[in-house]
Coordinates of C-alpha atoms in Angstrom, one line a residue:
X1105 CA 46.2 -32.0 -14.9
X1106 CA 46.4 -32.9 -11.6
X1107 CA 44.0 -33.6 -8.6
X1108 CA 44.5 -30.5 -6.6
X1109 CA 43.5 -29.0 -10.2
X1110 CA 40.6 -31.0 -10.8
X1111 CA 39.3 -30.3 -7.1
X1112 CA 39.8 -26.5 -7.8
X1113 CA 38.0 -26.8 -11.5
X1114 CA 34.8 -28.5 -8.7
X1115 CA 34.6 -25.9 -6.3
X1116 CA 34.8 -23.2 -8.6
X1117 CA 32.2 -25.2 -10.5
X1118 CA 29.9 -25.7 -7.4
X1119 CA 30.0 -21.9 -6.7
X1120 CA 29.5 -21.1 -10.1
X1121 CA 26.2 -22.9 -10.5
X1122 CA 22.6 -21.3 -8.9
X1123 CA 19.7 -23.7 -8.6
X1124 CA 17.8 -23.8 -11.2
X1125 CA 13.6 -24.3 -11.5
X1126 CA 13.2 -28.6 -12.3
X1127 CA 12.1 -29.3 -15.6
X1128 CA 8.5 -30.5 -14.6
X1129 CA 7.3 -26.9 -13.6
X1130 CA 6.8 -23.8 -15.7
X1131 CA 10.4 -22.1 -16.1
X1132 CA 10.0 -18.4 -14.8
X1133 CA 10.5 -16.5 -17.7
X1134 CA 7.1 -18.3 -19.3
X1135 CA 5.4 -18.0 -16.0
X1136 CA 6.0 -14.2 -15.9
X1137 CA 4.1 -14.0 -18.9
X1138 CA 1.3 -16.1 -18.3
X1139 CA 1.0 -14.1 -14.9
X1140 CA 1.3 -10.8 -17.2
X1141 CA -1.2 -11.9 -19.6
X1142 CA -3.9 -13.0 -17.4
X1143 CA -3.4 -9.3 -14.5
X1144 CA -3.8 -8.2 -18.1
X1145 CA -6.8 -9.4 -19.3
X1146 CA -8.3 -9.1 -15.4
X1147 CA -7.4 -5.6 -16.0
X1148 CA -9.3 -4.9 -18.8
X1149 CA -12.5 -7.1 -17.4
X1150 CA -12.5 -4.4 -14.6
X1151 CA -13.1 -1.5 -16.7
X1152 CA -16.6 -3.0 -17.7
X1153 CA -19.9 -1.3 -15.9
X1154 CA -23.0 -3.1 -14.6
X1155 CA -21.3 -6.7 -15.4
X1156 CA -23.2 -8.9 -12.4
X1157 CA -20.6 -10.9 -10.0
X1158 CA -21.4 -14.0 -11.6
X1159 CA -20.8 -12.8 -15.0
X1160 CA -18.0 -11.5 -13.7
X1161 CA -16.6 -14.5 -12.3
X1162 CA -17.3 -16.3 -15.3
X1163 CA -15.4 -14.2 -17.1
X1164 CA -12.4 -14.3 -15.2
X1165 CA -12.0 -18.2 -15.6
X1166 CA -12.5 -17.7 -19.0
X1167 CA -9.8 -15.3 -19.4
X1168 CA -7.9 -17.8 -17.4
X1169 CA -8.3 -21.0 -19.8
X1170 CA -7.9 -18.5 -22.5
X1171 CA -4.1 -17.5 -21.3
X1172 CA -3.6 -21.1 -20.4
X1173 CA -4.6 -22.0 -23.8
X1174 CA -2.0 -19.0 -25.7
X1175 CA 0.9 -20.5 -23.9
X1176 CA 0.4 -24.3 -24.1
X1177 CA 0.3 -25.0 -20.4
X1178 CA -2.3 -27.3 -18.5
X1179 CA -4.7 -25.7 -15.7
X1180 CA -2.6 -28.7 -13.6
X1181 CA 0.7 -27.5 -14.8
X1182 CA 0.3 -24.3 -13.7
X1183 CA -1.2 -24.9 -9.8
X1184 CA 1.7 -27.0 -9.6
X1185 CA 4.2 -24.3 -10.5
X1186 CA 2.6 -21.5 -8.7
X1187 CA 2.9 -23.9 -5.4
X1188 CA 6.5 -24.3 -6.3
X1189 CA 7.4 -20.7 -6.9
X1190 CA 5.4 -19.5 -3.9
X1191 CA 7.5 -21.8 -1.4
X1192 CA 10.5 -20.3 -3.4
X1193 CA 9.2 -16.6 -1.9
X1194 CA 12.5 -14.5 -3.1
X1195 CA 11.6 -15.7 -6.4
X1196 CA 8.3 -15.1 -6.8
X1197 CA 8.0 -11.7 -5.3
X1198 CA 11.3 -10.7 -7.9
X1199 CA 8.7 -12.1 -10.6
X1200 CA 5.3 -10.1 -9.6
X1201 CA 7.8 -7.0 -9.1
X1202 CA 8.5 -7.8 -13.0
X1203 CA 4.4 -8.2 -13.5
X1204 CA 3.8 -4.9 -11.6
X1205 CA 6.5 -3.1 -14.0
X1206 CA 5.3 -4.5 -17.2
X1207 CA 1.5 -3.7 -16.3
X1208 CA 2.4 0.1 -15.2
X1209 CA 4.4 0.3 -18.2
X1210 CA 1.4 -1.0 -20.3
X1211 CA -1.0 1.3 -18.6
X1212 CA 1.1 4.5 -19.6
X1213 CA 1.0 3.3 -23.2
X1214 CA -2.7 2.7 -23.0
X1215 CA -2.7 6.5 -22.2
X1216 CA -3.2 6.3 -18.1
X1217 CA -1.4 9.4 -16.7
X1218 CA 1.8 8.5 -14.8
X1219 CA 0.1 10.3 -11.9
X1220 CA -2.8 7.7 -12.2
X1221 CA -0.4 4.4 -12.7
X1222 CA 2.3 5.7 -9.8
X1223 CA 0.6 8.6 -8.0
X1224 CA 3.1 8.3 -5.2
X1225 CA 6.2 6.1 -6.9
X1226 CA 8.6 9.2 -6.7
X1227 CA 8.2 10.6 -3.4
X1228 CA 11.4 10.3 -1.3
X1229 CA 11.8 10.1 2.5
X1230 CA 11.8 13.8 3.2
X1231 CA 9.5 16.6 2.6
X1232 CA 5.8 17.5 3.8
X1233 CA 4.2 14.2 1.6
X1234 CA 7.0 11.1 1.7
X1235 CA 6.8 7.8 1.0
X1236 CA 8.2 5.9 3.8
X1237 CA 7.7 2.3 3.2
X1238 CA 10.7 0.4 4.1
X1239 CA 9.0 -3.3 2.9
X1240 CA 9.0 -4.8 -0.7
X1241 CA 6.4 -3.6 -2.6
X1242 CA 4.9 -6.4 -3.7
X1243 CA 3.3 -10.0 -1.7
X1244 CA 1.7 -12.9 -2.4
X1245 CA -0.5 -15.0 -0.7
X1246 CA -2.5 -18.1 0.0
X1247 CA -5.4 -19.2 2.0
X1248 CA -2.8 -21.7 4.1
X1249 CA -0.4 -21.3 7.2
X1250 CA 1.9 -20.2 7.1
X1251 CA 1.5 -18.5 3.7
X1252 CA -1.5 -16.7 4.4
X1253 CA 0.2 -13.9 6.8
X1254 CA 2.8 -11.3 6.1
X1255 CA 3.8 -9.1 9.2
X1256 CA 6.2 -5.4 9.2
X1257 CA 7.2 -3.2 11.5
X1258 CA 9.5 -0.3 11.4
X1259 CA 10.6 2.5 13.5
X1260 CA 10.1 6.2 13.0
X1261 CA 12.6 8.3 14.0
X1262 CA 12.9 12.6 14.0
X1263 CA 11.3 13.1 10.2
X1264 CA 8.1 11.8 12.2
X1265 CA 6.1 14.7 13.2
X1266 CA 3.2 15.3 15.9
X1267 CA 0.0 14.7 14.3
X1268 CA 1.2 12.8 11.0
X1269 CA -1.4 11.4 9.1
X1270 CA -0.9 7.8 7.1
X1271 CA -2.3 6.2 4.1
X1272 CA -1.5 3.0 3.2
X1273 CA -2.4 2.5 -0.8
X1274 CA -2.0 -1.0 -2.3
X1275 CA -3.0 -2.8 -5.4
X1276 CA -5.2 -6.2 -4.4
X1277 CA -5.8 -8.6 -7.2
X1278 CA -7.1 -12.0 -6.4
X1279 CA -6.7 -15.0 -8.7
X1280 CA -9.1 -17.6 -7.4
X1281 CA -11.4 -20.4 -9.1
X1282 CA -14.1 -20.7 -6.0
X1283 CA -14.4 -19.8 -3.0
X1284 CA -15.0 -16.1 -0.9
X1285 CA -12.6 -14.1 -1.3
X1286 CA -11.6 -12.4 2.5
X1287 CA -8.3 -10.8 2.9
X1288 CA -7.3 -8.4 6.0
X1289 CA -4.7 -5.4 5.7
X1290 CA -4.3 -3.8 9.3
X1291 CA -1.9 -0.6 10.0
X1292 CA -1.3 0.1 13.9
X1293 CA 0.9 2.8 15.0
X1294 CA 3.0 2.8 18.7
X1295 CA 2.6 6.6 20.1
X1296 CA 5.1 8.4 22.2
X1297 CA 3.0 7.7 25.3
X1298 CA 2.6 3.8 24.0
X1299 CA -0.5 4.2 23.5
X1300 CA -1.9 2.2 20.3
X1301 CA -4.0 3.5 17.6
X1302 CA -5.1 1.0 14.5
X1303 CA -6.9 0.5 11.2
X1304 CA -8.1 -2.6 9.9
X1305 CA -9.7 -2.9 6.3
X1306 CA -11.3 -5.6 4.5
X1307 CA -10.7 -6.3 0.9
X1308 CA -12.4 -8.9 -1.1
X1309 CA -12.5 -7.5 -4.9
X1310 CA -9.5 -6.4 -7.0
X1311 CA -8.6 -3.4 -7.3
X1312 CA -6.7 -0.1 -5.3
X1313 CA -7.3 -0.7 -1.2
X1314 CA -6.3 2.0 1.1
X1315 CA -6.1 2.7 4.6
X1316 CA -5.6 6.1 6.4
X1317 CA -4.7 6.7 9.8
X1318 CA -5.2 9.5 11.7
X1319 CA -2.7 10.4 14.8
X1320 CA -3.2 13.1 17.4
X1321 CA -2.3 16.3 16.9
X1322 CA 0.0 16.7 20.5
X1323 CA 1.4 13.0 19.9
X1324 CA 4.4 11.5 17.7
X1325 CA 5.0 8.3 16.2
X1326 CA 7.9 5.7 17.7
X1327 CA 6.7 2.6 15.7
X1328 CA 4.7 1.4 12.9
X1329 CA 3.6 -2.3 12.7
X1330 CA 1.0 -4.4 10.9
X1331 CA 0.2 -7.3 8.6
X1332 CA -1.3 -8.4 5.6
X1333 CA -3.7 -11.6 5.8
X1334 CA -5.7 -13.9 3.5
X1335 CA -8.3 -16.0 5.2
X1336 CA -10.0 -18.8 3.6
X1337 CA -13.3 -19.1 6.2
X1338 CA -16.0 -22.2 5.9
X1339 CA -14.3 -22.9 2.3
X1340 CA -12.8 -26.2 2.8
X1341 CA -11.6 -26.6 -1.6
X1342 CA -8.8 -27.0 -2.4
X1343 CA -9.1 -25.4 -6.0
X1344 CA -6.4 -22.6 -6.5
X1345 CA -6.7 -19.2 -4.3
X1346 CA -4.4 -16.9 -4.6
X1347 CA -4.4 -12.9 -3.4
X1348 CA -1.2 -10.9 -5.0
X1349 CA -0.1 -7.2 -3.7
X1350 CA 1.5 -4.4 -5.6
X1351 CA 2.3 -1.0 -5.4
X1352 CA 2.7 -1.1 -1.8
X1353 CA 2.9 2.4 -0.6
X1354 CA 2.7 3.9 3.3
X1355 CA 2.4 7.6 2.6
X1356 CA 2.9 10.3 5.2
X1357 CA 1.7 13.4 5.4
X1358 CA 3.0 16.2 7.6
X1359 CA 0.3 18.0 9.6
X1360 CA 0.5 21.2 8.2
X1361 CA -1.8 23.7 10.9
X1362 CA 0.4 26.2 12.2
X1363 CA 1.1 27.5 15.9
X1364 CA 0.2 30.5 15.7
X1365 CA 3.7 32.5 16.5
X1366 CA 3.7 34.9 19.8
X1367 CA 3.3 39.0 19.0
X1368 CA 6.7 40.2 18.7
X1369 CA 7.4 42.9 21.7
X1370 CA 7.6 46.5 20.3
X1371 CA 10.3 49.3 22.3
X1372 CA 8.8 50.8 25.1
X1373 CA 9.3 54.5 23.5
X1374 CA 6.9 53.2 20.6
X1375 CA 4.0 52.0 22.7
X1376 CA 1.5 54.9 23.4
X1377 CA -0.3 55.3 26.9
X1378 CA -3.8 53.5 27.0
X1379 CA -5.7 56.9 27.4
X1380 CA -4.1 58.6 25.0
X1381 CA -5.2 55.9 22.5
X1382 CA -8.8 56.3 24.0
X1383 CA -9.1 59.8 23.4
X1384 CA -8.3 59.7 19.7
X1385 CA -11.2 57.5 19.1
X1386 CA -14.0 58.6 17.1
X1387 CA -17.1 58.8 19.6
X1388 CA -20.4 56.8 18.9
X1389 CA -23.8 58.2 18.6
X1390 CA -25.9 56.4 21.3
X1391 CA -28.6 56.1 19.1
X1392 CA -26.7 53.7 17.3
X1393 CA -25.6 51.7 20.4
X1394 CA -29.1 52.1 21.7
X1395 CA -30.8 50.4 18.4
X1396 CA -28.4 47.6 18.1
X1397 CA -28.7 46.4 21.6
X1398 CA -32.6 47.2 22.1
X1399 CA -34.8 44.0 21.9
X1400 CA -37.5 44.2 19.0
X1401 CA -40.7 44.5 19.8
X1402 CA -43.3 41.6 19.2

């Protein structure tokens, strides 16, 4: 073999290889399921009624060193490789898009209706109710700049009608060990007239957030903008913090009141003279017009 062979047997090799995840952090099949298992069990600790926030917190790191535990990995091990795989975005969102799939798949064979689990997951583009997010439908994020913002925008064009109304609908989960948890999800829309109108919500528990915004009924849509942001206020840990995003859904809904459509204009021959219409009216006994519209004695 020669060396123009050899250097062809490289580059072919060079292309042919994808980086892979080093040896010292979790590899990502493994860390799909631990992320699985503990959404999971989080899941499940949600369903429980008059649990106090402390208990409930408790519970939650519990559940954590219990997952840990089931898969052999280190609470260290783990914070590392969740640092890694978040500064390795396109990976990491691919793997909570897997998480989000296997939990809706789970919830259907728990016996959640697919109209609970992915009320709006079939909705196209078109029609009265569409689901026009053009962003992936998962996030993550940390408490840490530049990590702790994601920003969209996208343009509307003529399926935009005057008067649409907006909800944005998102699943928030939040895997923290201290700290308050403060994120911010904020939906603006750019009218015709450039005016602004926006919503801002809060969300600091797990669970479905959503957002509605309401537009003018004479005014249409050009723009649609916003962000998603995790704040970490006075808390100056360092102890993990981490706020995921699923299901992302912008839903629009067409304003369905009517104009009310203009009386059609009959032939002339059809229309009968104003008296003549008068004099085939039945007459009125004044006694009855006289009793209606006489005041009542006191």
């Amino acid at each position: 073999m020669n060396k123009w062979s050899l250097l062809v047997l490289a580059v072919v090799g060079l292309l042919g290889c994808k980086p892979g995840t080093p040896s010292q952090y979790i590899q990502p099949a493994d860390m799909e399921d631990i992320l699985y298992d503990y959404h999971l069990g989080q899941a499940a600790a949600q369903l429980e009624e008059g649990v106090s926030l402390e208990q409930h917190n408790f519970d939650r790191s519990v559940n954590m060193a219990a997952v840990l535990k089931k898969h052999g990995v280190t609470q260290a091990e783990f914070d590392s490789s969740l640092v890694y795989y978040y500064t390795h975005s396109e990976r990491f969102e691919k793997m909570y898009q897997h998480v989000a799939d296997r939990l809706s798949d789970e919830a259907l064979k728990l016996g959640a209706s697919e109209g609970e689990v992915e009320r709006y997951a079939i909705l196209g583009l078109n029609g009265d109710t569409a689901n026009v997010w053009e962003g992936n439908r998962t996030a993550v994020l940390i408490p840490y700049a530049p990590y702790n913002r994601i920003s969209f925008s996208q343009k509307c064009d003529t399926t935009y009608h005057q008067g649409d109304t907006f909800l944005f609908n998102l699943m928030a989960d939040f895997m923290y060990q201290t700290g308050t948890k403060d994120a911010v999800v904020c939906l603006a829309a750019r009218l015709d007239n450039d005016s602004v109108v926006s919503r801002v919500n809060h969300v600091s528990v797990t669970g479905i957030s959503q957002l509605r915004l309401n537009i003018d009924e004479d005014r249409r849509v050009k723009e649609l903008y916003g962000y998603f942001y995790l704040g970490k206020g006075n808390d100056k840990s360092t102890t993990l913090k981490l706020m995921s995003l699923r299901d992302i859904r912008l839903i629009r809904f067409h304003n369905q009141k009517k104009e009310t459509p203009a009386p059609r204009a009959l032939p002339r021959d059809s229309v009968s003279p104003v008296r003549d219409s008068v004099r085939t009216l039945p007459r009125v006994k004044d006694s009855v017009i006289s009793n209606n519209l006489k005041p009542k004695q006191e």
